[in-house]
Structures are given as structure tokens and as C-alpha cells.
mmCIF file of C-alpha atoms and ligand atoms in Angstrom:
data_model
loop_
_atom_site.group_PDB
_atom_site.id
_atom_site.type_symbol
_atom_site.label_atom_id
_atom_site.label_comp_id
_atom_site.label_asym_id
_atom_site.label_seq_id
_atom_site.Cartn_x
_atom_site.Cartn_y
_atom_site.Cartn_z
ATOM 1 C CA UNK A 149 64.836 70.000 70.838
ATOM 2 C CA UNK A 150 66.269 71.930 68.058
ATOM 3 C CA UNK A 151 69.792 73.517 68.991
ATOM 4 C CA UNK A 152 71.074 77.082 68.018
ATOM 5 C CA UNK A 153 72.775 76.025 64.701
ATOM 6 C CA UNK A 154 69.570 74.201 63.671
ATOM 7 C CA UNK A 155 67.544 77.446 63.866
ATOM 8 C CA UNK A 156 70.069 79.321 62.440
ATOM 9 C CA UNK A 157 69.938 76.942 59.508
ATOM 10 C CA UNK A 158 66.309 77.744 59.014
ATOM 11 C CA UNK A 159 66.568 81.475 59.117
ATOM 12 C CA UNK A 160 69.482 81.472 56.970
ATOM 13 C CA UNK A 161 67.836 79.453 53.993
ATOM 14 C CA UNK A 162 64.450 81.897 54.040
ATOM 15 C CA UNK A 163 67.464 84.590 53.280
ATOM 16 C CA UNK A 164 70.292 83.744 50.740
ATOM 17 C CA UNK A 165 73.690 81.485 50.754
ATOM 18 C CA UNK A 166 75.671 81.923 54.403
ATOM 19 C CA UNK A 167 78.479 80.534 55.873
ATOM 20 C CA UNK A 168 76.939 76.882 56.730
ATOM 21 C CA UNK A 169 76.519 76.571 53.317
ATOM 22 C CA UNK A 170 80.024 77.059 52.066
ATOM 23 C CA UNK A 171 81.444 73.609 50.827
ATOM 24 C CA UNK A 172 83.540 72.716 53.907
ATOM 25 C CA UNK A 173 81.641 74.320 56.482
ATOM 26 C CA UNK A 174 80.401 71.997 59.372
ATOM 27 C CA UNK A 175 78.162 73.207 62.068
ATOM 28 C CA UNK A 176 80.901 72.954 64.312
ATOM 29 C CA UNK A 177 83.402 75.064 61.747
ATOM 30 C CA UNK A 178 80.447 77.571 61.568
ATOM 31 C CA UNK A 179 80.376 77.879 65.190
ATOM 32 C CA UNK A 180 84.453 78.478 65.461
ATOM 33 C CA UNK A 181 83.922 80.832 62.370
ATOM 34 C CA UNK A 182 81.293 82.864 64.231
ATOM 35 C CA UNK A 183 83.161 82.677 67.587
ATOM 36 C CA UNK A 184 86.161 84.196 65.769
ATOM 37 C CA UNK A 185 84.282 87.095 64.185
ATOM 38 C CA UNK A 186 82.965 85.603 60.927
ATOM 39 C CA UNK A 187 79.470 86.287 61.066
ATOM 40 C CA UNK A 188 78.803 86.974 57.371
ATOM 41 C CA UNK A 189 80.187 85.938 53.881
ATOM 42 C CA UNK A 190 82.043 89.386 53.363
ATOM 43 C CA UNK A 191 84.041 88.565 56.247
ATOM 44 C CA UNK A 192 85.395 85.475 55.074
ATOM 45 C CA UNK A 193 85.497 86.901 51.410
ATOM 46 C CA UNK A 194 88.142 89.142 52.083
ATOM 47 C CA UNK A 195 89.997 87.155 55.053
ATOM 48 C CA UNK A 196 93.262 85.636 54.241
ATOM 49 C CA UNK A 197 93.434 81.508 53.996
ATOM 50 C CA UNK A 198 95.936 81.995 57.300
ATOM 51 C CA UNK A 199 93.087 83.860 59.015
ATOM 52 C CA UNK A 200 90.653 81.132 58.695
ATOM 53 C CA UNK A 201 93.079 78.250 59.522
ATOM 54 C CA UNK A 202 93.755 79.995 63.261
ATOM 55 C CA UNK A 203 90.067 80.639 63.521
ATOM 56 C CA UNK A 204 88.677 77.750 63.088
ATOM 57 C CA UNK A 205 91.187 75.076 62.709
ATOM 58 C CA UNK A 206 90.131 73.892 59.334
ATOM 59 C CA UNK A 207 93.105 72.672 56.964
ATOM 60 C CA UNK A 208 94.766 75.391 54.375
ATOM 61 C CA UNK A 209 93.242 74.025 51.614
ATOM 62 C CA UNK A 210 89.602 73.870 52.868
ATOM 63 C CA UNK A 211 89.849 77.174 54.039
ATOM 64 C CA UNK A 212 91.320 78.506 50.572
ATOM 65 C CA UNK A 213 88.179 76.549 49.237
ATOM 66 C CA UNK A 214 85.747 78.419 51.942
ATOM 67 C CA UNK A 215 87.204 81.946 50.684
ATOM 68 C CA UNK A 216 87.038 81.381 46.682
ATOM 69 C CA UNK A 217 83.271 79.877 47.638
ATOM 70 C CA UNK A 218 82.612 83.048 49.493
ATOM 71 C CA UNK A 219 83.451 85.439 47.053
ATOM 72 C CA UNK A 220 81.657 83.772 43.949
ATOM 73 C CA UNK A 221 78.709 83.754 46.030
ATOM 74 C CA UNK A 222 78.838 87.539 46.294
ATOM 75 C CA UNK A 223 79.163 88.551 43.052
ATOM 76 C CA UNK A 224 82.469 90.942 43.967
ATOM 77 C CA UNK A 225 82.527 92.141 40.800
ATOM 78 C CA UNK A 226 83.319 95.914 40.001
ATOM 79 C CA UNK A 227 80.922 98.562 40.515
ATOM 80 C CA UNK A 228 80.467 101.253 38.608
ATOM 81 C CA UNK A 229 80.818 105.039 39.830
ATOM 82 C CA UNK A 230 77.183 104.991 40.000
ATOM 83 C CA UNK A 231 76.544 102.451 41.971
ATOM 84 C CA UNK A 232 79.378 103.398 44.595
ATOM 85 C CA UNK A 233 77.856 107.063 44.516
ATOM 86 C CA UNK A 234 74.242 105.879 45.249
ATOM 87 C CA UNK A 235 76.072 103.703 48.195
ATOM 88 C CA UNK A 236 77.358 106.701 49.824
ATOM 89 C CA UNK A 237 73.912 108.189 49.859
ATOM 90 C CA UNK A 238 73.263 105.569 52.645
ATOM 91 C CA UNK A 239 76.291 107.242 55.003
ATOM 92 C CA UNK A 240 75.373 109.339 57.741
ATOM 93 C CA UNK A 241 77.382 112.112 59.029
ATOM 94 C CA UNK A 242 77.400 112.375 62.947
ATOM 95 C CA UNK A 243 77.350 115.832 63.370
ATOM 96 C CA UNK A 244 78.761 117.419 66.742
ATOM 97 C CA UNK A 245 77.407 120.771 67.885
ATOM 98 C CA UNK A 246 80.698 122.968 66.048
ATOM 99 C CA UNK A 247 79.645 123.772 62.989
ATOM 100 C CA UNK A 248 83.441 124.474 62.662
ATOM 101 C CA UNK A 249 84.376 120.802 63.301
ATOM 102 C CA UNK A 250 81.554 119.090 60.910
ATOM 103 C CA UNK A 251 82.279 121.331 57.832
ATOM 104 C CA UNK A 252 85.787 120.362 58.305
ATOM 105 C CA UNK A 253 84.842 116.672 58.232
ATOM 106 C CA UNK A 254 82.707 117.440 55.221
ATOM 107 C CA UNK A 255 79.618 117.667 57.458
ATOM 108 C CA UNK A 256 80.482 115.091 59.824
ATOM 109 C CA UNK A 257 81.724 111.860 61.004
ATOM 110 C CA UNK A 258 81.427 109.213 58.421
ATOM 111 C CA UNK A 259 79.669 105.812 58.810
ATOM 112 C CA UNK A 260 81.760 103.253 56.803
ATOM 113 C CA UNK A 261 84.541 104.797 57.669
ATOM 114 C CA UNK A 262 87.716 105.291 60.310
ATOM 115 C CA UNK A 263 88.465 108.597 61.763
ATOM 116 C CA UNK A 264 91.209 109.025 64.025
ATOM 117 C CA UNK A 265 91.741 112.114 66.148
ATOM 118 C CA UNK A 266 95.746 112.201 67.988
ATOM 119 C CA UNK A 267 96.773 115.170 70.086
ATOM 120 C CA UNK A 268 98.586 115.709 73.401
ATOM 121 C CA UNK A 269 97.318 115.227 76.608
ATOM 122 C CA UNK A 270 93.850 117.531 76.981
ATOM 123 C CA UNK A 271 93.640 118.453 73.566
ATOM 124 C CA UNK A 272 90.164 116.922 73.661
ATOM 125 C CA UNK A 273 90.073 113.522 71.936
ATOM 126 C CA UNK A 274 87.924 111.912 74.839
ATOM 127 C CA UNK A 275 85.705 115.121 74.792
ATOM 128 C CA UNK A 276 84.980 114.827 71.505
ATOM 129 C CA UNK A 277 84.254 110.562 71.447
ATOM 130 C CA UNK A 278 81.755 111.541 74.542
ATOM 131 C CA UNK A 279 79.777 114.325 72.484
ATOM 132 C CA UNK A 280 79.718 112.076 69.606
ATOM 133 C CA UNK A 281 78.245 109.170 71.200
ATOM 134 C CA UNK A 282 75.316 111.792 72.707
ATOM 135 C CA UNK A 283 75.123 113.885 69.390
ATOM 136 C CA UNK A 284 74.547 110.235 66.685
ATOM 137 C CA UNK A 285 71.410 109.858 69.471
ATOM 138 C CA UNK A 286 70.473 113.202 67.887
ATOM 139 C CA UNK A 287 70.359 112.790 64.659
ATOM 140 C CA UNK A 288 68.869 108.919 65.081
ATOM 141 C CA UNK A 289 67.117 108.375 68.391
ATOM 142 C CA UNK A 290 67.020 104.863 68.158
ATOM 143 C CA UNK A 291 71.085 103.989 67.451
ATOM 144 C CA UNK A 292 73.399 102.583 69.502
ATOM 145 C CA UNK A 293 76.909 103.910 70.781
ATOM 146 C CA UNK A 294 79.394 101.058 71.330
ATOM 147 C CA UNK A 295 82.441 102.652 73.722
ATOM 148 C CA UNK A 296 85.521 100.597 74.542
ATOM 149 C CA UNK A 297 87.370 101.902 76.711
ATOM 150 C CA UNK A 298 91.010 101.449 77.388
ATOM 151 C CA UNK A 299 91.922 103.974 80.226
ATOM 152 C CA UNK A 300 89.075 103.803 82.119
ATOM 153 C CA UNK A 301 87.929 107.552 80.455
ATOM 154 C CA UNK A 302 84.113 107.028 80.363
ATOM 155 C CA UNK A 303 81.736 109.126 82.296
ATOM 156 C CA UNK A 304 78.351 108.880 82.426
ATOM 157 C CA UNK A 305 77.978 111.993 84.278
ATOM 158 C CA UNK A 306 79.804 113.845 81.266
ATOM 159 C CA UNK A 307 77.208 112.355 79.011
ATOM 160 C CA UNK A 308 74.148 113.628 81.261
ATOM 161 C CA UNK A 309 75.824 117.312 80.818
ATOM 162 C CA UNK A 310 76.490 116.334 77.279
ATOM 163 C CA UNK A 311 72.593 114.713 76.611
ATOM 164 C CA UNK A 312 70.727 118.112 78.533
ATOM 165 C CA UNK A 313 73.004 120.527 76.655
ATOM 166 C CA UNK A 314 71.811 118.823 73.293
ATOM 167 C CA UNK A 315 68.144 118.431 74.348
ATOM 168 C CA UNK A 316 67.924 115.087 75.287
ATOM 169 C CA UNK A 317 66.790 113.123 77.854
ATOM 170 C CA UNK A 318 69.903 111.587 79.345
ATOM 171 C CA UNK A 319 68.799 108.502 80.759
ATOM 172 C CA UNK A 320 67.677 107.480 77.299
ATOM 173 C CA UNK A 321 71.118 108.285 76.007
ATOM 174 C CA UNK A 322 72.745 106.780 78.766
ATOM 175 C CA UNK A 323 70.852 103.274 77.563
ATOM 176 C CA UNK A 324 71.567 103.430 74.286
ATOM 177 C CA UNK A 325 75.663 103.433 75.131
ATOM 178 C CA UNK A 326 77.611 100.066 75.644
ATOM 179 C CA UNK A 327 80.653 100.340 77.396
ATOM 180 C CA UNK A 328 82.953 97.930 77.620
ATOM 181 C CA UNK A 329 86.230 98.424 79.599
ATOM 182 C CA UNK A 330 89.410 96.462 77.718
ATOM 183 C CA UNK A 331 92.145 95.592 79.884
ATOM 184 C CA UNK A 332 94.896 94.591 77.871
ATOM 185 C CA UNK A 333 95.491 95.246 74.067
ATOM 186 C CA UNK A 334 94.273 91.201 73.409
ATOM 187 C CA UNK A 335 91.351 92.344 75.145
ATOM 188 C CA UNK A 336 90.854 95.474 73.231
ATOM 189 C CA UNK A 337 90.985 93.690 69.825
ATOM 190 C CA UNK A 338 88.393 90.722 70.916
ATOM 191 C CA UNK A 339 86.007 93.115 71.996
ATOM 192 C CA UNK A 340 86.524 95.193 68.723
ATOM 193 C CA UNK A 341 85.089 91.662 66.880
ATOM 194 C CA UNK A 342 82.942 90.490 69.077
ATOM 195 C CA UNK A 343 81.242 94.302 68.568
ATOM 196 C CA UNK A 344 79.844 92.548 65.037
ATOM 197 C CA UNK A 345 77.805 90.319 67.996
ATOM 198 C CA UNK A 346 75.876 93.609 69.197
ATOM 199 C CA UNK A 347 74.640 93.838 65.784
ATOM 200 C CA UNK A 348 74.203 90.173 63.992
ATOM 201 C CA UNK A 349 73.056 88.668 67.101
ATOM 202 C CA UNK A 350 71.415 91.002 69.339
ATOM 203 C CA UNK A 351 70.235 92.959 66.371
ATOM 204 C CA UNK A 352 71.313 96.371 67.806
ATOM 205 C CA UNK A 353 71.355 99.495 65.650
ATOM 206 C CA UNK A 354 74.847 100.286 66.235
ATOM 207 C CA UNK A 355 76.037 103.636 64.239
ATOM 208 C CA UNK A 356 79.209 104.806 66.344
ATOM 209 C CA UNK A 357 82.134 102.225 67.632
ATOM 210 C CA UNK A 358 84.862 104.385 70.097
ATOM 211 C CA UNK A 359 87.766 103.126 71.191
ATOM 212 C CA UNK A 360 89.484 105.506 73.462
ATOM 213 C CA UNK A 361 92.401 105.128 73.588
ATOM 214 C CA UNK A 362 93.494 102.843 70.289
ATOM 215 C CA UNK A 363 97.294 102.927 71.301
ATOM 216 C CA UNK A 364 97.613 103.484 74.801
ATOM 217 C CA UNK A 365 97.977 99.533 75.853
ATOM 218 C CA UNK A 366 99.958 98.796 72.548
ATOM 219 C CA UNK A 367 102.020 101.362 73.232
ATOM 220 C CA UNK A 368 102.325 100.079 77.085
ATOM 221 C CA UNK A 369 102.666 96.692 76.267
ATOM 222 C CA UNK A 370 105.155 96.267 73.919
ATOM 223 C CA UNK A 371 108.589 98.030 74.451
ATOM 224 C CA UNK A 372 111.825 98.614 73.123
ATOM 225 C CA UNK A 373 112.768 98.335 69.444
ATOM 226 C CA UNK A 374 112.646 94.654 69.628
ATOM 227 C CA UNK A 375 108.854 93.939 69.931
ATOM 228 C CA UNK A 376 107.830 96.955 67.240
ATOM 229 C CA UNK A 377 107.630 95.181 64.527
ATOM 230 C CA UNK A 378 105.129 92.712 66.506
ATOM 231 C CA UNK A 379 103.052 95.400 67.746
ATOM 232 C CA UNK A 380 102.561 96.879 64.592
ATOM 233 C CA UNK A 381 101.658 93.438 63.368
ATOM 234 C CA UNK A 382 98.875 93.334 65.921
ATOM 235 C CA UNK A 383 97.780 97.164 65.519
ATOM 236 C CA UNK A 384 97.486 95.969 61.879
ATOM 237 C CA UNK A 385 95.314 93.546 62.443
ATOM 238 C CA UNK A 386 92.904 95.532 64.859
ATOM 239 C CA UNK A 387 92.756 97.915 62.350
ATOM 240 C CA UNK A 388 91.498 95.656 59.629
ATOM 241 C CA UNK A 389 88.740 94.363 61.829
ATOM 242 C CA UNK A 390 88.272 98.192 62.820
ATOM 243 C CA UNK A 391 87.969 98.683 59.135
ATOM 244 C CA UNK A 392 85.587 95.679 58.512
ATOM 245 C CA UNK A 393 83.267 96.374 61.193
ATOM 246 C CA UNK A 394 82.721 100.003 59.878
ATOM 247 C CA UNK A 395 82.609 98.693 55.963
ATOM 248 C CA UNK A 396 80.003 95.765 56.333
ATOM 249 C CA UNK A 397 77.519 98.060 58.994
ATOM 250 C CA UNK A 398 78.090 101.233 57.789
ATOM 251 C CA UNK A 399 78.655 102.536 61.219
ATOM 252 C CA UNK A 400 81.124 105.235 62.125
ATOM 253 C CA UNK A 401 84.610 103.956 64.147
ATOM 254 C CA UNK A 402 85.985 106.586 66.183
ATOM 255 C CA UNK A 403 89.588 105.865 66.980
ATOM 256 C CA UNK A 404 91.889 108.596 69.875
ATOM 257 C CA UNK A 405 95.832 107.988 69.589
ATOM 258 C CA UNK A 406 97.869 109.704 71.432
ATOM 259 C CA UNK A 407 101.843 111.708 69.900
ATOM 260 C CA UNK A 408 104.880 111.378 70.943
ATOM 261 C CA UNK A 409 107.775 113.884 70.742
ATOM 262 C CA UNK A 410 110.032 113.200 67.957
ATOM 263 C CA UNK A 411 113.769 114.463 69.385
ATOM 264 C CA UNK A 412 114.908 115.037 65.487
ATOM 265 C CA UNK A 413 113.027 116.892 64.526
ATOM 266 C CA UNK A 414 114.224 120.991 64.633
ATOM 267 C CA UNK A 415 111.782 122.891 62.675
ATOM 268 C CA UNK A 416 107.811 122.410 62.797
ATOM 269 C CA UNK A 417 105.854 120.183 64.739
ATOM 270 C CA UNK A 418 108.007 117.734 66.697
ATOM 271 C CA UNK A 419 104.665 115.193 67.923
ATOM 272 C CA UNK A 420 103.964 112.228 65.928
ATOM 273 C CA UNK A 421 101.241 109.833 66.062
ATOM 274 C CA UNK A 422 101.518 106.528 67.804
ATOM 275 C CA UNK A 423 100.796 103.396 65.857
ATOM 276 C CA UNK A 424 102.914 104.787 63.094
ATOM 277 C CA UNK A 425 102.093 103.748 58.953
ATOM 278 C CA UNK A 426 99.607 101.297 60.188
ATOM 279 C CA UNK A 427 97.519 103.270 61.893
ATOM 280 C CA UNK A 428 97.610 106.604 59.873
ATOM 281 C CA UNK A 429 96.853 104.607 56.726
ATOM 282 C CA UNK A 430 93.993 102.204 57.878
ATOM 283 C CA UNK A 431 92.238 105.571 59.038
ATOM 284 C CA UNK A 432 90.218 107.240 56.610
ATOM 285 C CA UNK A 433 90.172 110.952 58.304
ATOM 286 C CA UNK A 434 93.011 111.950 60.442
ATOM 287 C CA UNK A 435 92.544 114.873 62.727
ATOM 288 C CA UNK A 436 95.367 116.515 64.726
ATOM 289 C CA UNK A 437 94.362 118.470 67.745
ATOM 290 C CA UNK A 438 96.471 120.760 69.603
ATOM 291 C CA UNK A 439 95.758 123.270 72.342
ATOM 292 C CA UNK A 440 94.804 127.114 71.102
ATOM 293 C CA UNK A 441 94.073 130.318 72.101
ATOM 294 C CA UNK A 442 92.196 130.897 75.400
ATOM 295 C CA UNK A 443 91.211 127.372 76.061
ATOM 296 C CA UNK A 444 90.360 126.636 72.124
ATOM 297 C CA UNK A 445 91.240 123.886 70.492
ATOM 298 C CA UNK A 446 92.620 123.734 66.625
ATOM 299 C CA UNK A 447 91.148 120.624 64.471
ATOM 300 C CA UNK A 448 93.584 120.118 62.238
ATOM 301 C CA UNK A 449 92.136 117.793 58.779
ATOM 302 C CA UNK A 450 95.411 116.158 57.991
ATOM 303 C CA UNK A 451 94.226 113.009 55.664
ATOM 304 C CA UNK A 452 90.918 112.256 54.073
ATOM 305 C CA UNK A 453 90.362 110.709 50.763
ATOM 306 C CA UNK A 454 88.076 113.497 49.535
ATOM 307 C CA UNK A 455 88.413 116.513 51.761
ATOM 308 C CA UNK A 456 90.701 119.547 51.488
ATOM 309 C CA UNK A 457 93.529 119.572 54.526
ATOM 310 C CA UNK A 458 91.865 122.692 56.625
ATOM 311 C CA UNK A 459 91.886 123.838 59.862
ATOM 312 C CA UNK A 460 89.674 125.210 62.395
ATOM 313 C CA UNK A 461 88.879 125.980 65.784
ATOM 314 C CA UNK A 462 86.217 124.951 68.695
ATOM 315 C CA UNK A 463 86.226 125.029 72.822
ATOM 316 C CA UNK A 464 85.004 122.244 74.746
ATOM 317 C CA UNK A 465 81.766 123.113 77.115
ATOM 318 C CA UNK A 466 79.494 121.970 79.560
ATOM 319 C CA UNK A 467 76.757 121.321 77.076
ATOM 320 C CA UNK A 468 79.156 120.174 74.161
ATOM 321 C CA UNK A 469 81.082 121.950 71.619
ATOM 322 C CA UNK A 470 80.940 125.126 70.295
ATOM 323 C CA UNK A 471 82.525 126.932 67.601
ATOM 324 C CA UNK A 472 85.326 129.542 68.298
HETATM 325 P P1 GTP B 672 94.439 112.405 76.940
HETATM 326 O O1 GTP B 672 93.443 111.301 76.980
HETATM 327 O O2 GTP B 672 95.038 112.688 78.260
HETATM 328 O O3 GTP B 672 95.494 112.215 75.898
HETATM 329 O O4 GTP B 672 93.675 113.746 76.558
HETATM 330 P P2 GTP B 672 92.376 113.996 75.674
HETATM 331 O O5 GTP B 672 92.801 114.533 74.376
HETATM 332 O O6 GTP B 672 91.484 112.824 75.682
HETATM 333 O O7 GTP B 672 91.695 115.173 76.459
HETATM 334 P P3 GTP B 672 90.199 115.303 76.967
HETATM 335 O O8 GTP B 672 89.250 115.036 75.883
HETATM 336 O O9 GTP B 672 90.057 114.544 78.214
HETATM 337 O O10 GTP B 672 90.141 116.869 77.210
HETATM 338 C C1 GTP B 672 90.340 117.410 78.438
HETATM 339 C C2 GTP B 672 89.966 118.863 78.339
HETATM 340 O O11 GTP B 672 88.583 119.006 77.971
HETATM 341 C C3 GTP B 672 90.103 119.503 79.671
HETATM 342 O O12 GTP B 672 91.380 120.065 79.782
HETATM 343 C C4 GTP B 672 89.025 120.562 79.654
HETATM 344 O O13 GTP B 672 89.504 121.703 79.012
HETATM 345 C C5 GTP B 672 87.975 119.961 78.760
HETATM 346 N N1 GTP B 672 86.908 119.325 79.569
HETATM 347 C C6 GTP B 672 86.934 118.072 80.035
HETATM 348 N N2 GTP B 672 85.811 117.814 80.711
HETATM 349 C C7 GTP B 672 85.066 118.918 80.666
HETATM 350 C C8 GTP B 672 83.797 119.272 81.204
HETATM 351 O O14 GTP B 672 83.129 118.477 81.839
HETATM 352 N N3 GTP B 672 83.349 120.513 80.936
HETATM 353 C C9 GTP B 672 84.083 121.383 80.225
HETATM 354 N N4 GTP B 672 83.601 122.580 80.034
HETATM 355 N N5 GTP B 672 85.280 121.091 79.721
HETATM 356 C C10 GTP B 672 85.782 119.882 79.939
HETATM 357 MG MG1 MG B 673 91.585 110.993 76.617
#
């Protein structure tokens, strides 16, 4: 009988170099390395010795070896403009129905990249992750909407409103969304890996990841002053998988956070995001809603690496969004 690894082996050498064939690498280190998240050689290119060692128990050294063997086998050299420019031509822009709120994003919500929206309570963050997840199904029929969800905010009778006000047949949509419920924050960040598994082993076309809400069971979970530092250690590491899962697919990762009121603060907006530095800087776009004017809500651009900050306003409907 030939096992799992065995067939693996013989996929893997009709295709190039992969992880069985890094000097150090054992079937059973493959296995832990795969278990862990490491499903490809990027993964372990850009992982830290420290990362591999917990992973798969391997000593330093090897796993310094594994790394430098990953990376000459990929050629990470520099790129030039060019090349980085024709690599962009691959993203897609998930495109909600405001006009409004997709110019703002540049005409939508990047694959490859993070976007996080943070607002108060109702200002529409879970609205918007539930039109996205519908809407990607309209611009590509055939790709897959991962949702993790932390607080129990996923309704499939919002996405059969959602899938009829776009045109679509909403049992179709409904299939092509995986939900997964995480219970604790430990929970939240092992499904956020094991999402590469969707894709590498059960070859799904996944284009949008959603985790609604990123903070909420960080923000439960660790208390007090004296376990911040911790927590941010953790959030850090979430978002680097976050961030590595939307790089190496070029899917879109969809991230809600929720403020808190800053008490110093006299003049201007007293909310901050949760999740602090870490969080703001691992995203790529940053959006701040707030509550507007008869039942609007303001989009507020606050961070993007090629976008102009801007503003601008939509209301949430039965049938989606629509521009104000
Ligand atoms: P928290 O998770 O509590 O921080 O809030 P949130 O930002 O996720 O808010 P959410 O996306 O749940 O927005 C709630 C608001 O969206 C409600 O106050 C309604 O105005 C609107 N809304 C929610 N569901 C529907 C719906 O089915 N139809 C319509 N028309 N509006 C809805
Ligand atoms: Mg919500």
C-alpha cells in the first residue's frame, strides 16, 4: 500500500523542489511541517529558525539549514518594478455594490492583501464581511469564501437577502462559504493556518478569508496591563500568518476590530483601534467606520500604501449596499 507521504512524493517530483526535499526534512518532519502550516517552500523561506523548531521539533541548526535551503531554492532575488507591476495585474478587487466604498478602496478589496475595517458597535463591519463574501461570488462564480467567526455573527439568512439582492442564486452562494466558528483566540489563529488546508489540500478556490471579529477574544482573554505585551505577541503572530495566507494565494483577508474610548484624549476622535501597532501596521488598508446621517455610514480610508486618505458615505440594505 503506498501511504499519503509516498504519493505526495510522486506528485511533488513531476512539479519542482518541495519541502521533503529540503536537506533535513524526513517524512515525519514534513508531516509536523505541514500539520503546523508549512505547506509550501515560501512558508518556510520567510519563517524564523524559532518558528520551525516549535513546529516540528527539529534542532536549531537543522532548521536554520531547512530555511537557507528554502530560500536558495526560490530564487528570492529582487524584482524589478516590472515584474512586481505585471504581478499586481493578477489581483482582483472584490467589489461591493457602493460604488462609493470601492473607489475609495481603489476599486475594491485587494487579494494579496489585509484590510481591516474598526468602528463602534453597528457601524457595519459584519455587514460589510457578509456582502463581501456574496459580492467575490459575483465577480468569480466559482471562488470560495472562508468565514471565521469569533462572535457567533454569521447568518445565512443575511446572505440569502444579500445573494437575491445581487442576482444570485443563494443556495449556490451559500455552498461556496466555509464557516468555521473559533472559540477561543488559540482557536482563532489555528484555524487562520489550517485555512492554507482548504486550498493546498482540498484544492479550493479560496479568494476572500473573514475573520469577524479579529480582536474580540484577544481582547477578552487577556486583561490588565500585565498580559499586553503577551497578547500583542500573539496578535503579532496571527497577523503574520494573516499576512502569509493572503501573500502566497493572492486571496483577499478581511479583518473587523472593534475601538475603544481613549479617556485622554479632549479634542477629535476619542476611539482607537484594538490590537494597537500590531494590528494597524500588519493591515494593508485601514478603514474607520462611524455612524452618519440618517442611518449612513462614513468609510473613512485611513492607511493604504497607495491610496489617498478619503472619505465617503454608504447605508446598509436589504439587498446590500448602496451609495449615499
Ligand atoms: P459590532 O460587531 O457590534 O461591533 O458591530 P458591526 O460594526 O459589526 O455592525 P453590523 O455590521 O452588525 O451592523 C449593524 C447595522 O447594520 C444595524 O444597525 C443595521 O443598521 C444594519 N443591518 C444589519 N442587518 C441588516 C439587515 O438585514 N438589513 C438591513 N437593511 N440593515 C441591516
Ligand atoms: Mg459585528
Amino acid at each position: 500500500m503506498i501511504n499519503k507521504t509516498e504519493i505526495k512524493k510522486q506528485e511533488e517530483t513531476e512539479k519542482e523542489i518541495t519541502i521533503i526535499d529540503l536537506p533535513g526534512v524526513g517524512a515525519a518532519t514534513a508531516e509536523k511541517l505541514e500539520a503546523a502550516g508549512y505547506n509550501n517552500l515560501m512558508g518556510l523561506a520567510v519563517a524564523s529558525p524559532g518558528e520551525i523548531v516549535e513546529a516540528s521539533g527539529v534542532g536549531e541548526s537543522t532548521a536554520r539549514k531547512i530555511i537557507q535551503a528554502a530560500r536558495a531554492s526560490l530564487s528570492m532575488g529582487f524584482e524589478s518594478g516590472e515584474d512586481i507591476l505585471k504581478k499586481r495585474a493578477n489581483i482582483m478587487k472584490i467589489k461591493t455594490n457602493s460604488s462609493n466604498l470601492n473607489t475609495l478602496l481603489g476599486g475594491g478589496f485587494e487579494t494579496g492583501a489585509i484590510t481591516e475595517c474598526f468602528g463602534e458597535y453597528g457601524s457595519g463591519k459584519t455587514q460589510i464581511a457578509h456582502v463581501l463574501t456574496v459580492m467575490l461570488q459575483k465577480q468569480d462564480p466559482d471562488a470560495i469564501a472562508v468565514f471565521i467567526d469569533t462572535e457567533n455573527t454569521f447568518r445565512p439568512e443575511r446572505i440569502i437577502e444579500l445573494a437575491k439582492g445581487a442576482g444570485l442564486d443563494p443556495h449556490k452562494v451559500l455552498r461556496n462559504i466555509r464557516v468555521a466558528r473559533a472559540y477561543n483566540s488559540d482557536h482563532q489563529m489555528l484555524l487562520a493556518e489550517k485555512a492554507t488546508d482548504l486550498i493546498t489540500k482540498n484544492k479550493l478556490n479560496v479568494k476572500l478569508v473573514v475573520i469577524d471579529s479579529l480582536t474580540a477574544h484577544f481582547r477578552a482573554e487577556f486583561i490588565g496591563r500585565g498580559t499586553l505585551a503577551e497578547r500583542q505577541q500573539k496578535l503579532n503572530k496571527h497577523m503574520h500568518t494573516l499576512l502569509r495566507l493572503a501573500d502566497s494565494n493572492n486571496l483577499c483577508v478581511y479583518v473587523t476590530n472593534q475601538v475603544m474610548a481613549r479617556p485622554d484624549v479632549f479634542f477629535g476622535d476619542p476611539t482607537e483601534a484594538i490590537g494597537g501597532h500590531i494590528v494597524a501596521h500588519s493591515s494593508t488598508f485601514r478603514i474607520y467606520l462611524r455612524k452618519g446621517k440618517k442611518g449612513s455610514r462614513v468609510a473613512k480610508l485611513v492607511d493604504s500604501p497607495n491610496l489617498p486618505d478619503a472619505a465617503c458615505a454608504f447605508t446598509v440594505t436589504t439587498d446590500g449596499l448602496i451609495d449615499f
